mmCIF file of C-alpha atoms in Angstrom:
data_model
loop_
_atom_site.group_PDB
_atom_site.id
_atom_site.type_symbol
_atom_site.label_atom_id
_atom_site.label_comp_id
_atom_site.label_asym_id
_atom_site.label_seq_id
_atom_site.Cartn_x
_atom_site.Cartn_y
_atom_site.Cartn_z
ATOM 1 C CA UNK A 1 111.870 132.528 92.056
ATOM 2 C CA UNK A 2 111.765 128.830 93.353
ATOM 3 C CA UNK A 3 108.598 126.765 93.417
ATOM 4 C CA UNK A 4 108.272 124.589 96.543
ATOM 5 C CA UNK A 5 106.111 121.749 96.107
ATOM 6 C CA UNK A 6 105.390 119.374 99.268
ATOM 7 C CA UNK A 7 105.529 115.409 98.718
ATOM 8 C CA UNK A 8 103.787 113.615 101.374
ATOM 9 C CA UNK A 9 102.790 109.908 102.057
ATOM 10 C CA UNK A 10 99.703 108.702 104.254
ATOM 11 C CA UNK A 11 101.775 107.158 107.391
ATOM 12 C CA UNK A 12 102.340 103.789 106.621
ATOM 13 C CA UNK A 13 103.487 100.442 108.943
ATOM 14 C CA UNK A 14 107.336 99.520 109.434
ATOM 15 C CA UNK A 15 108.708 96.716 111.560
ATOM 16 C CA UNK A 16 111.515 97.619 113.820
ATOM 17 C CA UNK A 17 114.821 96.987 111.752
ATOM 18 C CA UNK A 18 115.638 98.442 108.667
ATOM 19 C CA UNK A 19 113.270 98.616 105.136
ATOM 20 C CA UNK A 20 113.367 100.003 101.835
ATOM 21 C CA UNK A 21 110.463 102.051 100.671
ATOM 22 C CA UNK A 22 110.742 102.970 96.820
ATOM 23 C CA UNK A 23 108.636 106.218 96.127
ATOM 24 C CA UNK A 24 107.435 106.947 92.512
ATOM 25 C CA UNK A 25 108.871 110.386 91.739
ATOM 26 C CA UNK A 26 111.810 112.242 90.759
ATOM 27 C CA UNK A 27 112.925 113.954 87.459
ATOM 28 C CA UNK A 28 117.111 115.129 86.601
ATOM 29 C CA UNK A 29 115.634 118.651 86.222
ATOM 30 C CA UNK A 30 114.758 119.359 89.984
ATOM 31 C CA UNK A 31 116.181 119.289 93.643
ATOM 32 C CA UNK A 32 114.092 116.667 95.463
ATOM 33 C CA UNK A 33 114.843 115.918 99.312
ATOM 34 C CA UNK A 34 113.348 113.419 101.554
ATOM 35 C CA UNK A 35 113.004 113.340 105.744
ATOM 36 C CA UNK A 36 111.264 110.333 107.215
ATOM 37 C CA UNK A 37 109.563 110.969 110.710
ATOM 38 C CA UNK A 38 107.995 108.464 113.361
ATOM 39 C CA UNK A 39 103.733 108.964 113.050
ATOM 40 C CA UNK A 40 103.230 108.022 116.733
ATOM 41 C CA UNK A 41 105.151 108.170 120.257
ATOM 42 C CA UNK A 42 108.155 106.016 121.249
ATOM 43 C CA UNK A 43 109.532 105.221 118.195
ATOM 44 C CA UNK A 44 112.895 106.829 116.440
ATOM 45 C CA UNK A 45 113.362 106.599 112.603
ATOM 46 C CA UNK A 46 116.474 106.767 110.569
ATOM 47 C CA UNK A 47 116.768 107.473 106.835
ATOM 48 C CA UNK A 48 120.186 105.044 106.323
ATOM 49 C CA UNK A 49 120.002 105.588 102.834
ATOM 50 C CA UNK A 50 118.852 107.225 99.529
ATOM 51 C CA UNK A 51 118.989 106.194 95.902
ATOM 52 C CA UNK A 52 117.920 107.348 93.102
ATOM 53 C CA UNK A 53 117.024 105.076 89.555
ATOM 54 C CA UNK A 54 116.076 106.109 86.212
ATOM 55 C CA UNK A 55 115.114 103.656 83.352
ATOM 56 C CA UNK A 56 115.783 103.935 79.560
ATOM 57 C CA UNK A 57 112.596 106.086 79.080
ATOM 58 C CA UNK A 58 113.649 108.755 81.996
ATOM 59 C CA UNK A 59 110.713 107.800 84.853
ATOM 60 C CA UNK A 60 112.869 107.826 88.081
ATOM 61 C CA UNK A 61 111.772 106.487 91.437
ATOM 62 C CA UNK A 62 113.860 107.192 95.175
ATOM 63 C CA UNK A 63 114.890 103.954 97.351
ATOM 64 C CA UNK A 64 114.852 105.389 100.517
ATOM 65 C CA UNK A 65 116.278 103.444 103.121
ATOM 66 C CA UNK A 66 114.634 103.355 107.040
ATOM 67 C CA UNK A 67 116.018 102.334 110.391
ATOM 68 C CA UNK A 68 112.966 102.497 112.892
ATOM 69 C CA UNK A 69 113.764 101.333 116.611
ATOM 70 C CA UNK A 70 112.021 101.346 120.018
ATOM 71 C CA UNK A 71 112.663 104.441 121.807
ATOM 72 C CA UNK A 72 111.436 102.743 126.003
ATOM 73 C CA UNK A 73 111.302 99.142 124.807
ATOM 74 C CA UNK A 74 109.129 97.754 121.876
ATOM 75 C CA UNK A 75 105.102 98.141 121.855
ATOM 76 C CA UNK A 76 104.406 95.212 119.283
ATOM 77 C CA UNK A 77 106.995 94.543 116.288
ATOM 78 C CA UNK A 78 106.644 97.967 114.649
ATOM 79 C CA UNK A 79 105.407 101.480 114.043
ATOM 80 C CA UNK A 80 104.064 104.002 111.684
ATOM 81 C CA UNK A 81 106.233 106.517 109.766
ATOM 82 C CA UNK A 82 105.549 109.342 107.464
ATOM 83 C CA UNK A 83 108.079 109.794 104.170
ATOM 84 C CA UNK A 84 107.799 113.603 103.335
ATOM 85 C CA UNK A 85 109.681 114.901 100.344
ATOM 86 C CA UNK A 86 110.687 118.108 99.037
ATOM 87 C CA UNK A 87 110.580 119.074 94.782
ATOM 88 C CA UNK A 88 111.992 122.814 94.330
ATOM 89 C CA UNK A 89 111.697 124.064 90.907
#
């Protein structure tokens, strides 16, 4: 049977426009999936983009690439968002 194991990030500040966030985990063994979510009201997030990197000793790490925007016109240059991830085993 499956092992579900839950990744998630404190909510952390994004200007409006597009960012990479790099997040420490990953392995070749196991499915990992990501979802990015707005913390806070009027804001809409959009994961562009995912990559995943592994060095010469095996550590990997995810680029995962946001789009947050203004959902009724912008409240100060940005907003928080909350990365969540996914390992299954």
């Amino acid at each position: 049977m499956a092992t579900v194991t839950l990744i998630r990030a404190n909510p952390v500040f994004q200007a409006y426009g597009e960012a990479a966030w790099n997040v420490v985990a990953g392995d070749r063994d196991n499915y990992f999936g990501w979802s990015v979510r707005p913390f806070q009201a009027r804001d809409s997030a959009l994961l562009t983009g995912v990559a995943a990197h592994s060095d010469n000793n095996l550590n990997q790490s995810t680029d995962l690439i946001v789009r947050l925007s203004p959902n009724q016109g912008p409240v100060g240059s940005g907003g928080l968002i909350r990365i969540t991830g996914v390992m299954v085993r």
